[in-house]
Amino acid sequence: MASSSSPKYNSNSLESSSIKRTPKDGTKWEQNEEIPHLPGETSVTDKEVIYVCPFNGAVKGRLYVTNYRLYLRSVELDPVVILDVPLGVIARIEKMGGASSRGENSYGLDITCKDMRNLRFALKQEGHSRRDIFEILTKHAFPQSHNLPFFAFVNEEKFAENGWMVYNPMPEYRRQGLPNEQWRVTFINEHYGLCDTYPSLLVVPYNATDDDLKKVAAFRSRNRIPVLSWIHPENQAVVMRSSQPLVGMSGKRNKDDERYLDIIRDANGQISKLTIYDARPSVNAVANKATGGGYEGDDAYPNAELFFLDIHNIHVMRESLKKLKDIVYPNVEESHWLSSLESTHWLEHIKLVLTGAIQVADKVSSGKSSVLVHCSDGWDRTAQLTSLAMLMLDSYYRTIVGFEVLVQKEWISFGHKFASRIGHGDKNHADADRSPIFLQFVDCVWQMSKQFPTAFEFNEQFLITILDHLYSCRFGTFLYNCESVREKEKVTERTLSLWSLINSEKAKYTNPFYNKELNRALYPVASMRHLELWVNYYIRWNPRIRQQQPNPVEQRYMELLALRDDYMRRLEELQITNNSKISNSSTSSASPSQMMSHVQTHF
Amino acid sequence: MLSGSKTSFKIQQHPPGPALRGPKSSDMNSKRNRNGQAFPCIPGEHVLEEAARVRKIVRSRDGEGSILGTLYCTNLRVAFVPEPAPGDTVGAPRCSTCLHSEHDVALPCIGRLVAVNSFTKAKVLTANSTLKFIPEELVLYCRDFRVLRFRFRDSGLEPRACQVTLAIVQAQESSNASAGTWYDSGAIRNLENAWLSTEESLSPPTLLFERPCDWEKELRRLGAAGWRVSPVNERFDMATSLPKYLWVPSRLLDNELKRAFGHFNARRIPRLCWHHPGGSDLLRAAGFHADSDPEKEDVRSVEALMLAGHAQCVIVETAADLPSPAEIQLSYLKLRALCLPDSSVADEKWLSALEGTRWLEHVRACVRKASEVAALLAERSRSIVLQESDDRDLNCLLASLVQVLSDPHARTQSGFQSLLQKEWVVAGHPFLQRLNLLRDNDREESPVFLLFLDCVWQLLQQFPASFEFTETYLVALHDSSYIPFFSTFLFNCQWERDRRNQHRASNQIYAPVNGWRELPPLEILQKGGRLAKERGGPYLPTIWDWALRYTTQQRAQFRNPAYARGSGSTTVPNGKSAPLGGDKLEGALSGNRAVYLFAKGALSPQTHLFPWKNGSLSKKGWWRAQSSESLSEQDRSLRSKPSGCPQQPEGLLLPASAGPLIRLWRRCYLRGSQEVQRGLFASTLAELAEELDRLRKQLGD
């Protein structure tokens, strides 16, 4: 957020990393420009302001606004304070104080951000200076409310990699061994006729006809029928996802839906019941009957057993994160940190999501049973559960590209409503549809990576970068609610993918401790005793809370790796020269064979 | 703690019984079980009871498993020896020198014994318990947070189960009463000698600070000109709880020095702990003696000691921000109860329950205070005197923690061990009382030392490349404090350590009736002083003889592969760059000397160095009567320091102490819980380092 050249600030403000990162990020710094610009980024205005930093006090500076970012540079050069904030992270802009306000820095703008911070700028109480900057900021921070395009559509960056090529459903299903004798690929949704929030390509039981699917769709909320997400390579048990059945108050039944679930159960020759995980608390599931929803009852589905996973809805999660922000920003609650943290329930929700995903994964893996996961609409909690279970079960998703595929598949293509949940470019900050569901998922991934530090190819910076661009609107990746809209907006043609940025400099996002061999199922410990608050994300703006960056152990490891490569190269050279000298003198190798074999494995 | 005027000791005769007889032949030492497998007793140990084909329950991520083996109850410990797997000659390697393994627990370390049978309720066993059922399972809750579970075969019908269980109960109870009598020190010493001759001479030695040469050597390392080693307490006749040798200002002669002793509690005068390369000196002392009436000459001596040639002296009131030993104990008991697997706390209430133990709050207070003192030391040249009423608990903690922060040498294994010797062991931290290893007085128990280890672990978390040792090492040290085989933690001060080690030959031990007591100096002169010269070294091994308890592989895990030796080890703030603007400041204060009191994060100027007025000490705490107007400039400079800032003047670590960054030492405290924590990347890094070594050698060939 703020950065400076003096050692004091440099050493402890992560803020600086946001700017330092930018040039490496693919930003092309244009010569003779006062502030960094991305290709396609244009300046709109600039203005003298006072940045009221909650950590280092008031800083006089110049605020620049472009169509992509808000940028502040302090007037004083020692220390230079720099703020570099994509407009996309802005949730709300408020005027603070009035023309008659007294007191230092009491007149200006208050900006609430989506990434766990607020910004405050004080202005001079003269002319209509505030009105202008307020209007310009509002217009560009909320382009959707002002008939302006997202920056992603004017971004002209170029990357070595094309991130849109990362995910293609067909190769991904083929990787899973699909289609096979039990499962087929259907194009019934090619024009989003069956379900407008599902992807065009779906995998369904071989024994269910497209006609069957249409009948099932009529009985599932928003036509989101049970479809395959993942199949176990050995026991052929599957993870299915859907929305709730439309049971309603009268307890409606649908023979086609019942038969369809039985076909799913039968697909891997399973004798036991099909397991259905309803992500909601049972009370909520019952309450949903009033609005036409509900859950699979015992009578109608004798071959299925249903479990409720007690995960709360989007509103509860939003309030929980709000409470978390209250205790970490700007000041960290000191005297009762742990009980304050407990009272936000944030970690408890994380625990419930992880616990649910563990149950799903374990049922499929050791229970050898197919499962169906749903909540109400099947785009929030369901996405969390299926994607986390897949992350636990399939080591492919623990690679950088694999994780991108996972997000692209389970979240983006299956219609997690990113536009509604994040409110991209939308000024309605109080919209009840907003909720940090995806953030919660990434937090769960981080918890897993903490517990299995060698199992993931990506590092913490990868996760933080994803979250930063979840809001930034620099890439098309997270824009819009579903595939059909994205297709209409021609997102893949007109915008860049976040994965282009990441895959063009993978080294930066690679976990040096990653061990490919670890390809078994991983079950994290989902107990409050072992979960931790993700300090480096949630409290990253506070210079007093930061931990050593970059991680010195990681750095040391990288140094050693480089040293090893160097030794290996030199050894190889030595071997070549030795071999040419002592041509085939059979027992000359003085070094223990174990060492030699060890070395050779690397060549 | 030192209260109680009684000097009475109950002299116990050894009860006749197996414990007294001791080992007569090697046959006794290695009682054979039915499989012909010998239990490797250590000298002085013998098997009381055993049960074969017992399953030790082990839990891991992959669920519950068990190891088959034999359970032994000896006069020293409960031990479990796994049966070698068929065709596996290695089985469970149990080196004969190992006094400890993950399957063993020393009797005094057993906190609670529970017998379980599916037909009855679980029963907590005490010496008075009668066992009305044959247990199916025996659960040992250890004081070091481990939980050992043994399942007997034949589900509750195994008669040996009863015998071995009762034997453990009895042995544990009698070990409490007569612990310390069982060991054959000569044999253990031989063991130690054998080991010493084979290895370890390579690594830099741990300074024990028992002989003057160690003090000289360390003083040279610190480059503390103006300081000397004084043998004034060589016979412990100045203060029994102080070490034999003291670092004092060179220009202060022993005769002048002697004038100071009487004016401090337990005669524990200010003396040097550490010298900052920038010029500052860190001292520690007990509180001013309430009834002393110093003469002018005495005042001059005390003044010379405290100012140590500096123009500015900061007296740090150690207890002001830190928990008392009683609070630490209370907190530790709550923590242990919370971390046990059978804790009744619901998972959703875990965080507030953890907060309720106040353990992390205590850790935070210590870390914060130590970094404040470390900053004061680095800021400018001055003397800093840590003052605690008896100078034997939190002064040990604070003095050593400040050095860990300030001195890269203290972050090497040998440097750290030397530090513990200097500031804890010979400085007279009452380990026996505080750790209560022999369970003879629960009232004085307080794990001040374990709190210190936790603080060091926090630093290791925040600065993972700044320490030569690992978390594994700290856990080993934590566990060692519950093994009564070593001189390090068995005594309350060096004098006692020296003395007890000699009296072992007789069959008498002094069981303190009223907690730890000092004996009058006369007796020391008659016995201790003379005998001390005849002996070369300690009879019992010290805790630092790691090879006695840990295998080479285990010890390899003590070394931190991420340790960046270069960073900070040679670079320390030099005197020139240290802001020495203090000279201007002093002029404004009394004469050319300034005294400040540091408490609750603020420096307040004092008009007097001493609390005595008209010959008596104001009981309320002398400094409070003073104007506590804080020196705004000093105050600001301290507080404005970004405490989380990892890049410090080279060599100095200034840790963050905010709530989210003070964490629970899970690997230590949650060991008993069902979910096993994974060892983090240490092994990955170590493997790579090993591979590099191999490659380097190959390249060298």
PDB file of C-alpha atoms in Angstrom, chain B residues 129-280:
ATOM      1  CA  SER B 129      -5.730 -47.484  44.664  1.00  0.00           C
ATOM      2  CA  THR B 130      -6.750 -51.040  44.577  1.00  0.00           C
ATOM      3  CA  LEU B 131      -7.270 -52.494  41.196  1.00  0.00           C
ATOM      4  CA  LYS B 132     -10.615 -54.290  41.158  1.00  0.00           C
ATOM      5  CA  PHE B 133     -10.374 -55.303  37.562  1.00  0.00           C
ATOM      6  CA  ILE B 134      -7.762 -56.490  35.162  1.00  0.00           C
ATOM      7  CA  PRO B 135      -6.985 -53.536  32.911  1.00  0.00           C
ATOM      8  CA  GLU B 136      -7.252 -53.869  29.165  1.00  0.00           C
ATOM      9  CA  GLU B 137      -5.419 -50.694  28.585  1.00  0.00           C
ATOM     10  CA  LEU B 138      -3.051 -48.558  30.584  1.00  0.00           C
ATOM     11  CA  VAL B 139      -2.756 -44.868  29.727  1.00  0.00           C
ATOM     12  CA  LEU B 140       0.179 -42.820  30.943  1.00  0.00           C
ATOM     13  CA  TYR B 141      -0.275 -39.078  30.805  1.00  0.00           C
ATOM     14  CA  CYS B 142       3.222 -37.673  30.917  1.00  0.00           C
ATOM     15  CA  ARG B 143       4.200 -34.321  32.290  1.00  0.00           C
ATOM     16  CA  ASP B 144       6.001 -33.570  29.042  1.00  0.00           C
ATOM     17  CA  PHE B 145       2.687 -33.663  27.129  1.00  0.00           C
ATOM     18  CA  ARG B 146       3.107 -37.157  25.772  1.00  0.00           C
ATOM     19  CA  VAL B 147       0.386 -39.724  26.169  1.00  0.00           C
ATOM     20  CA  LEU B 148       1.456 -43.366  26.123  1.00  0.00           C
ATOM     21  CA  ARG B 149      -1.166 -46.052  25.726  1.00  0.00           C
ATOM     22  CA  PHE B 150      -0.495 -49.722  26.264  1.00  0.00           C
ATOM     23  CA  ARG B 151      -3.058 -52.362  25.449  1.00  0.00           C
ATOM     24  CA  PHE B 152      -2.780 -55.761  27.072  1.00  0.00           C
ATOM     25  CA  ARG B 153      -3.665 -58.883  25.186  1.00  0.00           C
ATOM     26  CA  ASP B 154      -6.583 -61.166  25.976  1.00  0.00           C
ATOM     27  CA  SER B 155      -8.822 -58.171  26.605  1.00  0.00           C
ATOM     28  CA  GLY B 156      -8.718 -57.859  30.316  1.00  0.00           C
ATOM     29  CA  LEU B 157      -7.790 -61.386  31.237  1.00  0.00           C
ATOM     30  CA  GLU B 158      -4.028 -61.026  31.291  1.00  0.00           C
ATOM     31  CA  PRO B 159      -2.839 -61.425  34.877  1.00  0.00           C
ATOM     32  CA  ARG B 160       0.461 -59.761  34.087  1.00  0.00           C
ATOM     33  CA  ALA B 161      -1.462 -56.651  33.196  1.00  0.00           C
ATOM     34  CA  CYS B 162      -2.445 -56.291  36.794  1.00  0.00           C
ATOM     35  CA  GLN B 163       1.015 -56.925  38.111  1.00  0.00           C
ATOM     36  CA  VAL B 164       2.795 -54.552  35.835  1.00  0.00           C
ATOM     37  CA  THR B 165       0.194 -51.852  36.368  1.00  0.00           C
ATOM     38  CA  LEU B 166       0.430 -52.069  40.126  1.00  0.00           C
ATOM     39  CA  ALA B 167       4.206 -52.177  39.914  1.00  0.00           C
ATOM     40  CA  ILE B 168       4.176 -48.955  37.921  1.00  0.00           C
ATOM     41  CA  VAL B 169       1.892 -47.299  40.436  1.00  0.00           C
ATOM     42  CA  GLN B 170       4.099 -48.378  43.319  1.00  0.00           C
ATOM     43  CA  ALA B 171       7.335 -47.535  41.589  1.00  0.00           C
ATOM     44  CA  GLN B 172       6.094 -44.114  40.625  1.00  0.00           C
ATOM     45  CA  GLU B 173       4.995 -43.411  44.150  1.00  0.00           C
ATOM     46  CA  SER B 174       8.233 -44.570  45.723  1.00  0.00           C
ATOM     47  CA  SER B 175      10.274 -42.733  43.149  1.00  0.00           C
ATOM     48  CA  ASN B 176       8.648 -39.574  44.372  1.00  0.00           C
ATOM     49  CA  ALA B 177       9.757 -40.277  47.879  1.00  0.00           C
ATOM     50  CA  SER B 178      13.242 -41.486  47.281  1.00  0.00           C
ATOM     51  CA  ALA B 179      14.268 -40.248  43.908  1.00  0.00           C
ATOM     52  CA  GLY B 180      17.816 -39.266  43.568  1.00  0.00           C
ATOM     53  CA  THR B 181      19.021 -42.255  45.496  1.00  0.00           C
ATOM     54  CA  TRP B 182      18.946 -44.801  42.783  1.00  0.00           C
ATOM     55  CA  TYR B 183      21.679 -43.890  40.485  1.00  0.00           C
ATOM     56  CA  ASP B 184      25.146 -45.192  40.527  1.00  0.00           C
ATOM     57  CA  SER B 185      26.920 -42.103  39.533  1.00  0.00           C
ATOM     58  CA  GLY B 186      30.196 -43.832  38.929  1.00  0.00           C
ATOM     59  CA  ALA B 187      28.673 -46.090  36.374  1.00  0.00           C
ATOM     60  CA  ILE B 188      26.957 -43.258  34.594  1.00  0.00           C
ATOM     61  CA  ARG B 189      30.140 -41.315  34.620  1.00  0.00           C
ATOM     62  CA  ASN B 190      31.929 -44.225  32.996  1.00  0.00           C
ATOM     63  CA  LEU B 191      29.260 -44.300  30.406  1.00  0.00           C
ATOM     64  CA  GLU B 192      29.812 -40.682  29.762  1.00  0.00           C
ATOM     65  CA  ASN B 193      33.554 -41.087  29.538  1.00  0.00           C
ATOM     66  CA  ALA B 194      33.229 -43.898  27.067  1.00  0.00           C
ATOM     67  CA  TRP B 195      31.060 -41.748  24.945  1.00  0.00           C
ATOM     68  CA  LEU B 196      33.240 -38.696  25.232  1.00  0.00           C
ATOM     69  CA  SER B 197      36.217 -40.564  23.924  1.00  0.00           C
ATOM     70  CA  THR B 198      34.431 -41.632  20.790  1.00  0.00           C
ATOM     71  CA  GLU B 199      32.888 -38.533  19.389  1.00  0.00           C
ATOM     72  CA  GLU B 200      31.673 -35.049  19.807  1.00  0.00           C
ATOM     73  CA  SER B 201      35.105 -33.599  20.406  1.00  0.00           C
ATOM     74  CA  LEU B 202      34.561 -32.084  16.990  1.00  0.00           C
ATOM     75  CA  SER B 203      31.751 -29.770  17.900  1.00  0.00           C
ATOM     76  CA  PRO B 204      32.530 -26.673  19.910  1.00  0.00           C
ATOM     77  CA  PRO B 205      32.231 -27.471  23.593  1.00  0.00           C
ATOM     78  CA  THR B 206      29.546 -26.185  25.870  1.00  0.00           C
ATOM     79  CA  LEU B 207      30.980 -23.929  28.514  1.00  0.00           C
ATOM     80  CA  LEU B 208      29.743 -25.151  31.874  1.00  0.00           C
ATOM     81  CA  PHE B 209      30.993 -22.101  33.759  1.00  0.00           C
ATOM     82  CA  GLU B 210      32.151 -24.274  36.606  1.00  0.00           C
ATOM     83  CA  ARG B 211      35.787 -23.361  36.204  1.00  0.00           C
ATOM     84  CA  PRO B 212      37.345 -19.929  35.895  1.00  0.00           C
ATOM     85  CA  CYS B 213      38.756 -20.678  32.446  1.00  0.00           C
ATOM     86  CA  ASP B 214      35.229 -20.811  31.004  1.00  0.00           C
ATOM     87  CA  TRP B 215      34.505 -17.393  32.434  1.00  0.00           C
ATOM     88  CA  GLU B 216      37.779 -16.047  31.081  1.00  0.00           C
ATOM     89  CA  LYS B 217      37.177 -17.537  27.680  1.00  0.00           C
ATOM     90  CA  GLU B 218      33.684 -16.124  27.360  1.00  0.00           C
ATOM     91  CA  LEU B 219      34.781 -12.722  28.612  1.00  0.00           C
ATOM     92  CA  ARG B 220      37.415 -12.652  25.901  1.00  0.00           C
ATOM     93  CA  ARG B 221      34.859 -13.622  23.295  1.00  0.00           C
ATOM     94  CA  LEU B 222      32.669 -10.737  24.369  1.00  0.00           C
ATOM     95  CA  GLY B 223      35.628  -8.396  24.214  1.00  0.00           C
ATOM     96  CA  ALA B 224      34.510  -6.853  27.465  1.00  0.00           C
ATOM     97  CA  ALA B 225      37.469  -4.734  28.394  1.00  0.00           C
ATOM     98  CA  GLY B 226      37.082  -3.278  31.822  1.00  0.00           C
ATOM     99  CA  TRP B 227      35.676  -6.482  33.268  1.00  0.00           C
ATOM    100  CA  ARG B 228      37.381  -9.267  35.142  1.00  0.00           C
ATOM    101  CA  VAL B 229      36.551 -12.656  36.589  1.00  0.00           C
ATOM    102  CA  SER B 230      36.336 -12.450  40.341  1.00  0.00           C
ATOM    103  CA  PRO B 231      36.814 -15.609  42.390  1.00  0.00           C
ATOM    104  CA  VAL B 232      35.362 -13.864  45.410  1.00  0.00           C
ATOM    105  CA  ASN B 233      32.612 -16.465  45.714  1.00  0.00           C
ATOM    106  CA  GLU B 234      34.793 -19.452  44.889  1.00  0.00           C
ATOM    107  CA  ARG B 235      33.855 -21.136  48.150  1.00  0.00           C
ATOM    108  CA  PHE B 236      30.274 -19.953  47.987  1.00  0.00           C
ATOM    109  CA  ASP B 237      30.943 -17.936  51.096  1.00  0.00           C
ATOM    110  CA  MET B 238      29.666 -14.670  49.651  1.00  0.00           C
ATOM    111  CA  ALA B 239      26.400 -16.068  48.354  1.00  0.00           C
ATOM    112  CA  THR B 240      25.467 -19.717  48.194  1.00  0.00           C
ATOM    113  CA  SER B 241      23.138 -19.371  45.273  1.00  0.00           C
ATOM    114  CA  LEU B 242      25.543 -17.412  43.074  1.00  0.00           C
ATOM    115  CA  PRO B 243      28.121 -19.052  40.836  1.00  0.00           C
ATOM    116  CA  LYS B 244      31.673 -19.402  42.033  1.00  0.00           C
ATOM    117  CA  TYR B 245      32.931 -16.811  39.634  1.00  0.00           C
ATOM    118  CA  LEU B 246      31.502 -13.431  38.844  1.00  0.00           C
ATOM    119  CA  TRP B 247      32.171 -10.872  36.167  1.00  0.00           C
ATOM    120  CA  VAL B 248      32.779  -7.539  37.848  1.00  0.00           C
ATOM    121  CA  PRO B 249      34.346  -4.229  36.804  1.00  0.00           C
ATOM    122  CA  SER B 250      38.132  -4.566  36.678  1.00  0.00           C
ATOM    123  CA  ARG B 251      38.759  -1.547  38.738  1.00  0.00           C
ATOM    124  CA  LEU B 252      36.659  -2.829  41.581  1.00  0.00           C
ATOM    125  CA  LEU B 253      38.849  -4.887  43.920  1.00  0.00           C
ATOM    126  CA  ASP B 254      37.454  -7.910  45.704  1.00  0.00           C
ATOM    127  CA  ASN B 255      37.636  -6.090  48.988  1.00  0.00           C
ATOM    128  CA  GLU B 256      35.480  -3.287  47.662  1.00  0.00           C
ATOM    129  CA  LEU B 257      33.232  -5.808  45.995  1.00  0.00           C
ATOM    130  CA  LYS B 258      32.531  -7.537  49.274  1.00  0.00           C
ATOM    131  CA  ARG B 259      30.945  -4.376  50.563  1.00  0.00           C
ATOM    132  CA  ALA B 260      28.142  -4.763  48.044  1.00  0.00           C
ATOM    133  CA  PHE B 261      26.867  -8.243  48.862  1.00  0.00           C
ATOM    134  CA  GLY B 262      24.973  -7.379  51.985  1.00  0.00           C
ATOM    135  CA  HIS B 263      22.795  -4.849  50.284  1.00  0.00           C
ATOM    136  CA  PHE B 264      21.082  -7.233  47.903  1.00  0.00           C
ATOM    137  CA  ASN B 265      18.582  -9.965  48.587  1.00  0.00           C
ATOM    138  CA  ALA B 266      20.310 -13.303  49.098  1.00  0.00           C
ATOM    139  CA  ARG B 267      23.526 -11.344  48.574  1.00  0.00           C
ATOM    140  CA  ARG B 268      23.053 -11.560  44.818  1.00  0.00           C
ATOM    141  CA  ILE B 269      24.961  -8.513  43.649  1.00  0.00           C
ATOM    142  CA  PRO B 270      24.858  -6.948  40.194  1.00  0.00           C
ATOM    143  CA  ARG B 271      27.225  -8.691  37.795  1.00  0.00           C
ATOM    144  CA  LEU B 272      27.811  -8.742  34.093  1.00  0.00           C
ATOM    145  CA  CYS B 273      25.769 -11.044  31.848  1.00  0.00           C
ATOM    146  CA  TRP B 274      26.712  -9.793  28.438  1.00  0.00           C
ATOM    147  CA  HIS B 275      28.719  -7.055  26.847  1.00  0.00           C
ATOM    148  CA  HIS B 276      27.362  -5.402  23.717  1.00  0.00           C
ATOM    149  CA  PRO B 277      29.977  -4.783  21.036  1.00  0.00           C
ATOM    150  CA  GLY B 278      28.642  -1.229  20.909  1.00  0.00           C
ATOM    151  CA  GLY B 279      29.683  -0.687  24.501  1.00  0.00           C
ATOM    152  CA  SER B 280      26.583  -1.365  26.557  1.00  0.00           C
TER     153      SER B 280
END
